[in-house]
XYZ file of C-alpha atoms in Angstrom:
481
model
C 93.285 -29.503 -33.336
C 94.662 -26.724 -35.552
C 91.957 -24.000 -37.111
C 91.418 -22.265 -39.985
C 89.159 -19.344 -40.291
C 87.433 -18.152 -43.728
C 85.832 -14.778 -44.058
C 85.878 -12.873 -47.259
C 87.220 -9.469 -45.442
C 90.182 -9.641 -42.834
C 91.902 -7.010 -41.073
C 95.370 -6.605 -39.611
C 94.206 -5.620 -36.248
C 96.353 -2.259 -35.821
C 94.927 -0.766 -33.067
C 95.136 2.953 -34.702
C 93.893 1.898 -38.175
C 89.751 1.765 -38.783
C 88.203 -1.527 -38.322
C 85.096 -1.752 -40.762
C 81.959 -4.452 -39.677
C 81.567 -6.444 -36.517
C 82.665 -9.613 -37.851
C 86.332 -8.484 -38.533
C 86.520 -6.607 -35.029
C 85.221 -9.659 -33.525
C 87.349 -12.642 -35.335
C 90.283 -9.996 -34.327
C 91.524 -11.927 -30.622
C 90.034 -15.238 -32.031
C 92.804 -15.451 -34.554
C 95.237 -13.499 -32.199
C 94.891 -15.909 -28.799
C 94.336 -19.497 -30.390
C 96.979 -19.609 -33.397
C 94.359 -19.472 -35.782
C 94.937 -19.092 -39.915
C 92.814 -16.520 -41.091
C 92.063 -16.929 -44.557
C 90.551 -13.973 -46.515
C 90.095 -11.798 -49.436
C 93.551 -9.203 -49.795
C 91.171 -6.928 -51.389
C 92.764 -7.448 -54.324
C 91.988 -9.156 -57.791
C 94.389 -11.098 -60.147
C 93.955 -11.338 -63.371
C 94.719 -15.072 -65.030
C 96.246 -18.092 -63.505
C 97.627 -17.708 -60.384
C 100.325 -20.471 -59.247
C 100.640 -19.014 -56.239
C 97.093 -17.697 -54.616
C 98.210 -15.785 -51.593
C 99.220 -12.594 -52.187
C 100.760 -12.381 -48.589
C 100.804 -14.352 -45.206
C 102.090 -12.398 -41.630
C 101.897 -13.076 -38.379
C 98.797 -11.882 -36.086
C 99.897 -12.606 -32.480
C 99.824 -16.525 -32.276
C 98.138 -16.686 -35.207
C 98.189 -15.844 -39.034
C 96.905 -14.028 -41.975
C 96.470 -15.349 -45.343
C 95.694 -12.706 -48.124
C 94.457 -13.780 -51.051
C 93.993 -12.652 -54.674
C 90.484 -13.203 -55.866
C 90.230 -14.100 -59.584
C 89.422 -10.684 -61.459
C 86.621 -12.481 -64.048
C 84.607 -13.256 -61.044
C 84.974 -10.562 -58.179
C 82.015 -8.315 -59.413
C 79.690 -10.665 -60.068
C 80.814 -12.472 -56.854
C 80.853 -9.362 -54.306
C 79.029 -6.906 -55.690
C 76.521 -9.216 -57.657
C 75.176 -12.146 -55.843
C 76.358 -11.717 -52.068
C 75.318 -8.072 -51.799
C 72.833 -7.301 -54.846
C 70.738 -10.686 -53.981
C 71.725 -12.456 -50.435
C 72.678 -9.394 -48.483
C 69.234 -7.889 -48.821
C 67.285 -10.992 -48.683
C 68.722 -11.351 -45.708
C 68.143 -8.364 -43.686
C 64.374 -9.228 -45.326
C 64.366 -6.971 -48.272
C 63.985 -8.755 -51.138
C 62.700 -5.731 -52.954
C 66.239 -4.419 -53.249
C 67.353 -7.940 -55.112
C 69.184 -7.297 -58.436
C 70.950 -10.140 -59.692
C 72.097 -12.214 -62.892
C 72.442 -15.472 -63.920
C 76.249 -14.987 -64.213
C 76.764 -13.050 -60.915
C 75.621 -16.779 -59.163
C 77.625 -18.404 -61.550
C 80.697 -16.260 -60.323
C 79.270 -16.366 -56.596
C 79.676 -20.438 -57.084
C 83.352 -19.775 -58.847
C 84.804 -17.855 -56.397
C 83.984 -20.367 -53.502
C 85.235 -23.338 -55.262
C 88.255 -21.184 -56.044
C 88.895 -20.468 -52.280
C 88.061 -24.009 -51.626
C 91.037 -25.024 -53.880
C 93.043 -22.367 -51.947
C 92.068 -23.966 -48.555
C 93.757 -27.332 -49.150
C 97.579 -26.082 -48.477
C 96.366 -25.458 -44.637
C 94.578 -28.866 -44.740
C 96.018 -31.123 -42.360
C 94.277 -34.442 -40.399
C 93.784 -32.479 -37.560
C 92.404 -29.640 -38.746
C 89.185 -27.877 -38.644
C 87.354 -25.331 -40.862
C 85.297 -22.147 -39.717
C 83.438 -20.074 -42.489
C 81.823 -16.875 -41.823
C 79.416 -15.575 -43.112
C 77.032 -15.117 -46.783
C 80.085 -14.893 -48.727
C 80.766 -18.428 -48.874
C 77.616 -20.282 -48.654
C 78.686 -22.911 -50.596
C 82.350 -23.018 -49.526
C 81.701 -26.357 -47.718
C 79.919 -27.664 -50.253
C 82.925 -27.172 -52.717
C 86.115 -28.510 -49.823
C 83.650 -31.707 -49.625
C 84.197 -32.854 -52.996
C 87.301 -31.898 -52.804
C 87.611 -34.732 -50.662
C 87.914 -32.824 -47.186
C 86.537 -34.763 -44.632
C 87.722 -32.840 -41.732
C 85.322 -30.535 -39.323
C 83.875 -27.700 -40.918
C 81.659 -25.375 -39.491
C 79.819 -22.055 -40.532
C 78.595 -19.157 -38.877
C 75.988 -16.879 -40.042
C 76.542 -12.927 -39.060
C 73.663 -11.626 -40.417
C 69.918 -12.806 -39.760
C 68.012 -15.721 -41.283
C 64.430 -14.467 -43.075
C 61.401 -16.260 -42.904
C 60.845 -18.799 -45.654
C 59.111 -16.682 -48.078
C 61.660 -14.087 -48.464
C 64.857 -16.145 -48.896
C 62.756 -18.072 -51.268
C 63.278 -14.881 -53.577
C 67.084 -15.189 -53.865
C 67.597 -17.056 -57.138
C 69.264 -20.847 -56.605
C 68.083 -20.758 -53.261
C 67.592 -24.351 -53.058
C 71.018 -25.244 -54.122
C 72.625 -22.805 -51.804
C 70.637 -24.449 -48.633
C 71.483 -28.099 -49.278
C 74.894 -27.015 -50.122
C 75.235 -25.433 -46.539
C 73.949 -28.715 -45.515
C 77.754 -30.045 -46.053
C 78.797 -28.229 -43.054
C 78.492 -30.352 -39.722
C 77.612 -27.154 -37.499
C 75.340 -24.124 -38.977
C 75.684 -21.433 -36.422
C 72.704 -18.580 -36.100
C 72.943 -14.998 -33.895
C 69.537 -15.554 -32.919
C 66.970 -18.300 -31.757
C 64.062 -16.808 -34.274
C 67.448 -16.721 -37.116
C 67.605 -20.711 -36.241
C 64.012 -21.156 -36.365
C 63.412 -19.543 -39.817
C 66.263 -21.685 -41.237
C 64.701 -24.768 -39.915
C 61.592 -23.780 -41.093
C 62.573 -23.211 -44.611
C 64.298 -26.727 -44.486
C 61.426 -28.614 -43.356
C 58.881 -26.575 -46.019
C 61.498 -26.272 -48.915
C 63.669 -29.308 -48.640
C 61.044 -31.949 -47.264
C 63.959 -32.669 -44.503
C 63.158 -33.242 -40.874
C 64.509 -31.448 -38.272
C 64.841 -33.491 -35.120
C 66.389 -31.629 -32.106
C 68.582 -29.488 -34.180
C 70.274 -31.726 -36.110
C 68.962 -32.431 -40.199
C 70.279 -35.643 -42.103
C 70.528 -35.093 -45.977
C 72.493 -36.369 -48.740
C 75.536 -34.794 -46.975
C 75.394 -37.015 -43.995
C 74.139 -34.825 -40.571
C 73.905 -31.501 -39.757
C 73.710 -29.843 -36.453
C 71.934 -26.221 -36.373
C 72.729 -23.776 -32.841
C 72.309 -20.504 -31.998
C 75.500 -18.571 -30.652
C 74.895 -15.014 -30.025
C 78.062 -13.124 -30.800
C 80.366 -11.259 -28.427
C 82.790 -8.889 -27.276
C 86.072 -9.008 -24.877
C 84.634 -6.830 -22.249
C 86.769 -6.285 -20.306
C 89.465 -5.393 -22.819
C 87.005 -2.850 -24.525
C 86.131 -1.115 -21.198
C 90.131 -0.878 -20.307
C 90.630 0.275 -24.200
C 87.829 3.335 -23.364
C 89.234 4.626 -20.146
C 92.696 5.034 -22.094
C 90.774 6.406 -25.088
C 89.540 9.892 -23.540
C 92.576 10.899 -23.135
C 93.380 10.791 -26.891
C 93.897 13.784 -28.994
C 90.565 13.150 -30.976
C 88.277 12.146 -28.401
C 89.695 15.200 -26.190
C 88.627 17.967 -29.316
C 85.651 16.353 -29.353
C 85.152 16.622 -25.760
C 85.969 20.612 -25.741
C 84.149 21.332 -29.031
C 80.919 20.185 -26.864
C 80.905 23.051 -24.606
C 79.168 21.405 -21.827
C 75.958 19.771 -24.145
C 75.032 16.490 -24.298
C 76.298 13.984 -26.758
C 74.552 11.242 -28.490
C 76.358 8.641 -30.978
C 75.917 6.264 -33.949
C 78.165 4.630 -35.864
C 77.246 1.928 -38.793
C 78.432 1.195 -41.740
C 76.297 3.194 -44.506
C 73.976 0.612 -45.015
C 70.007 0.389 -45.539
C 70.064 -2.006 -42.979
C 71.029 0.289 -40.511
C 67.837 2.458 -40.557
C 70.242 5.542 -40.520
C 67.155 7.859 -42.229
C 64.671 6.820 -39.550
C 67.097 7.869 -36.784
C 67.749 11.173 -38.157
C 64.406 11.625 -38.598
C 63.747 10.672 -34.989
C 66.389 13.658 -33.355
C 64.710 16.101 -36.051
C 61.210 14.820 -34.871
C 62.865 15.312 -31.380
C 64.369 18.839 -31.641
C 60.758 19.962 -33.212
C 58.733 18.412 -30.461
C 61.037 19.698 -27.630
C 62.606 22.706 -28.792
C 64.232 23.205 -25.506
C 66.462 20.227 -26.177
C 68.398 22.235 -29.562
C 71.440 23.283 -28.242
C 71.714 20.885 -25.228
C 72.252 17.819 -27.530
C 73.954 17.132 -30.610
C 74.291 13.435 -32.514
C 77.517 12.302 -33.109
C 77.321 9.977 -36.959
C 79.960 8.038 -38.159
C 78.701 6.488 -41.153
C 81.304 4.779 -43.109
C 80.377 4.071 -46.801
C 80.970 0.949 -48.553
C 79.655 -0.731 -51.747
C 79.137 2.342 -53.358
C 79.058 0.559 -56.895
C 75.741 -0.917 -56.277
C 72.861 1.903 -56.731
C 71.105 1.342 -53.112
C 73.891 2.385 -51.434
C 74.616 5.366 -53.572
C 70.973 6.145 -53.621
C 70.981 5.510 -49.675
C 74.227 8.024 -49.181
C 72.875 11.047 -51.580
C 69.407 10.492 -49.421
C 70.876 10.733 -46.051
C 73.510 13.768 -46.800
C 70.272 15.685 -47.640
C 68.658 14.940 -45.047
C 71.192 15.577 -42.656
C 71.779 18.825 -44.537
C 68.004 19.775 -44.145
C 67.902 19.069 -40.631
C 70.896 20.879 -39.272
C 69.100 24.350 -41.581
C 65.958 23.799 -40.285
C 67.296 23.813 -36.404
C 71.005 24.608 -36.434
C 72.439 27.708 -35.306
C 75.479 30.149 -36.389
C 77.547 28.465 -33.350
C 75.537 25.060 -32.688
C 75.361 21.863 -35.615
C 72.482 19.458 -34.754
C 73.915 17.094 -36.429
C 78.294 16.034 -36.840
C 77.692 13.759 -39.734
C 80.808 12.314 -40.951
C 81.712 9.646 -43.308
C 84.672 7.858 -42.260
C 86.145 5.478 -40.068
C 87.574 5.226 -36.785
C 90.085 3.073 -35.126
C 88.597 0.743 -32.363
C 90.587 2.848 -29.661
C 89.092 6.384 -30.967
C 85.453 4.773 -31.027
C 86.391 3.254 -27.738
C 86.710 7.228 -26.432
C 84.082 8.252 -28.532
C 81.647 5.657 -27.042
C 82.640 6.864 -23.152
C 82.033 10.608 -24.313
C 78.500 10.235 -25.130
C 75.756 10.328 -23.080
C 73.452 8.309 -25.202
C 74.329 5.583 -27.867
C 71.667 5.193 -30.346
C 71.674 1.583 -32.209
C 68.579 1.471 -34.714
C 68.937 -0.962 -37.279
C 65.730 -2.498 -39.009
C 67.224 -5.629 -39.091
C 70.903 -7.020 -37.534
C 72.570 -9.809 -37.090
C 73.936 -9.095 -33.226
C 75.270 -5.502 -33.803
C 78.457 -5.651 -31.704
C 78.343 -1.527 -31.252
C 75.374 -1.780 -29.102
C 77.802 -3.957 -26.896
C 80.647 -2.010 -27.444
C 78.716 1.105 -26.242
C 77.624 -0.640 -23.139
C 81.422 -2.079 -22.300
C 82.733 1.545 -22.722
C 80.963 3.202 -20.509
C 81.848 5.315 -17.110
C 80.370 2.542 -14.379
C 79.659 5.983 -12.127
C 78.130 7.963 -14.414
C 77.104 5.399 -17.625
C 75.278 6.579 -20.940
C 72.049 5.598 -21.661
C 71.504 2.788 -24.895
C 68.604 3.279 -27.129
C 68.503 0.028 -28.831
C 66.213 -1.117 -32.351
C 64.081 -4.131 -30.881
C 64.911 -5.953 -33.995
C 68.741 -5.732 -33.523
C 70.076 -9.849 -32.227
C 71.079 -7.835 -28.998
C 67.626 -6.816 -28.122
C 67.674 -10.211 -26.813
C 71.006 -9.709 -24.504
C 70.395 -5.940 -23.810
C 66.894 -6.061 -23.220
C 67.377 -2.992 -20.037
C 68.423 -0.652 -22.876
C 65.656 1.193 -24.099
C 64.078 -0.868 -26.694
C 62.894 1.187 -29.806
C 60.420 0.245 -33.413
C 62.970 1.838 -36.038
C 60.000 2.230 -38.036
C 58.417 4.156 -35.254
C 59.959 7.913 -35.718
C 57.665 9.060 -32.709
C 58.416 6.668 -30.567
C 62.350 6.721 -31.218
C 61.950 10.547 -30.665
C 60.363 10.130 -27.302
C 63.340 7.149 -26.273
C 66.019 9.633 -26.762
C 64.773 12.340 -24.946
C 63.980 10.109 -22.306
C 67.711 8.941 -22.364
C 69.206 12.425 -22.011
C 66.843 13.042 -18.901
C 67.152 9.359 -17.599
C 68.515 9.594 -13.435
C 71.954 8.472 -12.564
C 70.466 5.447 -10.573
C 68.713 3.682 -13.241
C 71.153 4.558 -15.895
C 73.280 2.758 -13.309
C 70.980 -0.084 -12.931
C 70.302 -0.670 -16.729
C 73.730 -0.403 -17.427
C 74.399 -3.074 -14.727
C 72.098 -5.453 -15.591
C 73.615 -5.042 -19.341
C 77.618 -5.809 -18.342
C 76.607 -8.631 -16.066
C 75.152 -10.323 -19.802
C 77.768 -9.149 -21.318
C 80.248 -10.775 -19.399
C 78.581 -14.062 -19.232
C 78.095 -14.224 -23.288
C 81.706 -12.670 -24.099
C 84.128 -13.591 -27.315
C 85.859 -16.408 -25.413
C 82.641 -17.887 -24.999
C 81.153 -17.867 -28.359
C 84.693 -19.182 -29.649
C 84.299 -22.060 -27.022
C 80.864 -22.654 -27.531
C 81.086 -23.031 -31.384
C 84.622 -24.674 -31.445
C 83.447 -27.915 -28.685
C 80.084 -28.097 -30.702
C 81.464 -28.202 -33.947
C 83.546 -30.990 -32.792
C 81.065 -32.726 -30.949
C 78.660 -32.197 -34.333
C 81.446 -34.084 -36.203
C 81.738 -36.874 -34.391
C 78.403 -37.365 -35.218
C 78.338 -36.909 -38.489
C 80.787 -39.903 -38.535
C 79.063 -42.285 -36.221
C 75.454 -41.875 -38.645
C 75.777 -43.763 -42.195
C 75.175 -41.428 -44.539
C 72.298 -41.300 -47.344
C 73.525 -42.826 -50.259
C 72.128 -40.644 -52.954
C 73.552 -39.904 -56.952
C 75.425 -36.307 -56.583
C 73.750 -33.282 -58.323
C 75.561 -32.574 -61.288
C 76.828 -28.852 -61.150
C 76.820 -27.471 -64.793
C 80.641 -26.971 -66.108
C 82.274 -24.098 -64.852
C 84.536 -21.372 -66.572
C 88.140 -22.291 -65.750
C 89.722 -20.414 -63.022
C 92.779 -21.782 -61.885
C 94.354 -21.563 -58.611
């Protein structure tokens, strides 16, 4: 069976260009060892009717890219609007932070019928679909009456909210029972899984029975697959990577002090102002520690239209600004704050350089640096992980040292406990971590998904289906494909 995977961002996988988010550096040797099509935004827009959608298609090992042009009209309102002004903070639980129109779900629903359309040149009898992520809720939803009947999965990145805060994303209810088209709904996390059934059974009136939900749609199987990494090919990546001009200035521009890192995309999610806080907290409780640590923090900006992440950016400069005055000296910076991005192979060497790797989101998905950190370490002389109990690989990583990202104290105390932490039980937490990591790698969450999905379908096509009249969508503006 021949797949095809859906994300809204792709990347070409060039080992010296910047890979931004887990879910493209994890899709990355999906695509590349089974012959997958990846399908995905070019990051460009088109403006009218487009006769032929894909901008560009190239090889990526045995598989393929697709590129395509999203329609210009609804882009904003799609992107920036309703995936990451309503669902993107609903999701990581802060549904204070919604902003959102009528028309940007209107354009949300337009752009995943138009990809939809898009889809059908890959369809063939013996092919399945696998949609990641917010973006395209509804994507299965919109192949279904298009008449696909093939396997079609989804898999959710980020986390699942309790009840009453997705309940705040306007449409909710028609986004749910459109996901309910998919035969496999795949969560990082048992408590993501959990929430969604819960807001089925409450919200929908649909029973749950052993993970699987029958609606209108036929049935629905709901899992938990906890994301990833190739291990082994990350660890061989980082003992290459010190060697490399970057991570070597690095390395001599530390003149013998101890390193910590973070790197996140410059999101609100990440709880990047509670973890400078923490090292400044740090620094002013143990002043012996300034000059004997610095933090590394690659924060790479995105969705700087919307005004939380511009408000978010100007916040954290001047704090990181404040911080290195208040304890920096004329030959010593607290704090390297820098907002760019890396290629996988420089954050490989970057990873192995520092001592401690500090992952404190207030809410994640998995977060695939926390396991990236771990996989690139020195197995006789490993780093130390300081890890945000509410990241999806507290459950995995659960010898790192597990930190309340709302707790600046606390955090403060966990790092300077990691730089004085003794070789043997860095070695033993860091043992205890692989040995996880290897059993729950990439392969296996590819496996794991692909055999369920199929097993889910067959199914789906051995229950009858409730006969019920379909909801009548209101007409659409045009937007031809």
């Amino acid at each position: 069976m021949s797949l095809v995977v859906v994300s809204n961002r792709i990347t070409r996988g060039n080992a010296n260009e910047p890979v931004t988010g887990g879910l493209a550096a994890a899709l990355l040797p999906i695509v590349e060892k089974s012959g997958a099509i990846w399908v995905g935004s070019s990051g460009r827009v088109r403006e009218g009717a487009q006769k032929e959608p894909f901008a560009e298609i190239e090889a990526l090992g045995t598989g393929a890219l697709a590129m395509l042009d999203l329609p210009a009209a609804h882009y904003g309102g799609y992107y920036e609007g309703f995936a990451n002004s309503a669902l993107w903070p609903a999701l990581h639980s802060r549904a204070d932070l919604i902003r959102v129109s009528q028309g940007d779900y209107l354009s949300y629903r337009e752009v995943n019928a138009f990809m939809a359309r898009a889809l059908l040149r890959f369809r063939k009898p013996e092919t399945a679909f696998w949609i990641q992520d917010y973006h395209f809720l509804a994507l299965g939803a919109e192949l279904r009456d298009l008449g696909v009947t093939e396997p079609i999965g989804f898999f959710l990145h980020t986390p699942w909210p309790a009840r009453d805060i997705i309940e705040g994303v306007p449409h909710h209810r028609e986004l749910v029972e459109a996901m309910l088209a998919y035969d496999l709904i795949g969560f990082q996390t048992e408590d993501d899984c959990e929430n969604f059934a819960s807001y089925i059974s409450s919200s929908l009136g649909l029973v749950v029975d052993d993970g699987v939900v029958t609606s209108k749609h036929g049935t629905t199987r709901i899992a938990v697959f906890p994301i990833g990494i190739d291990v082994e090919k990350f660890a061989r990546q980082a003992t290459k990577a010190i060697s490399h001009p970057d991570v070597s200035r690095l390395r001599r521009s530390l003149n013998g002090e101890k390193l910590a890192i973070g790197v996140d995309r410059l999101d609100y999610s990440k709880g990047l102002v509670n973890r400078v806080s923490a090292f400044d907290r740090m620094w002013t409780v143990h002043p012996s520690l300034a000059r004997t640590v610095s933090l590394l923090q690659i924060a790479t900006p995105s969705r700087g239209a919307i005004e939380a992440y511009g408000n978010l950016q100007s916040e954290l400069a001047k704090l990181v600004s404040d911080v290195n005055g208040r304890h920096g000296e004329v030959d010593w910076t607290p704090i390297r704050y820098l907002n760019k991005g890396f290629s996988q192979t420089v954050l490989a060497g970057l990873y192995r350089t520092a001592q401690v790797g500090v992952v404190t989101p207030l809410h994640d998905g998995m977060n695939l640096v926390a396991k990236e950190y771990v996989a690139a370490q020195n197995p006789a002389d490993p780093g130390v992980l300081v890890l945000s109990k509410f990241a999806g690989a507290a459950n995995e990583l659960d010898t790192a040292l597990l930190v309340n990202p709302h707790d600046i104290d606390g955090m403060a105390r966990a790092i300077a406990m990691a730089l004085s932490m003794p070789l043997l039980e860095r070695r033993m937490r860091w043992e205890a971590m692989m040995a996880k990591l290897r059993r729950h790698s990439i392969q296996q969450w590819f496996t794991s998904f692909f055999e369920t999905l199929q097993n889910a379908r067959a199914d789906r096509e051995a229950m009858q289906p409730i006969v019920e009249p379909p909801i009548q969508w209101p007409p659409r503006r045009s937007v031809n494909a």
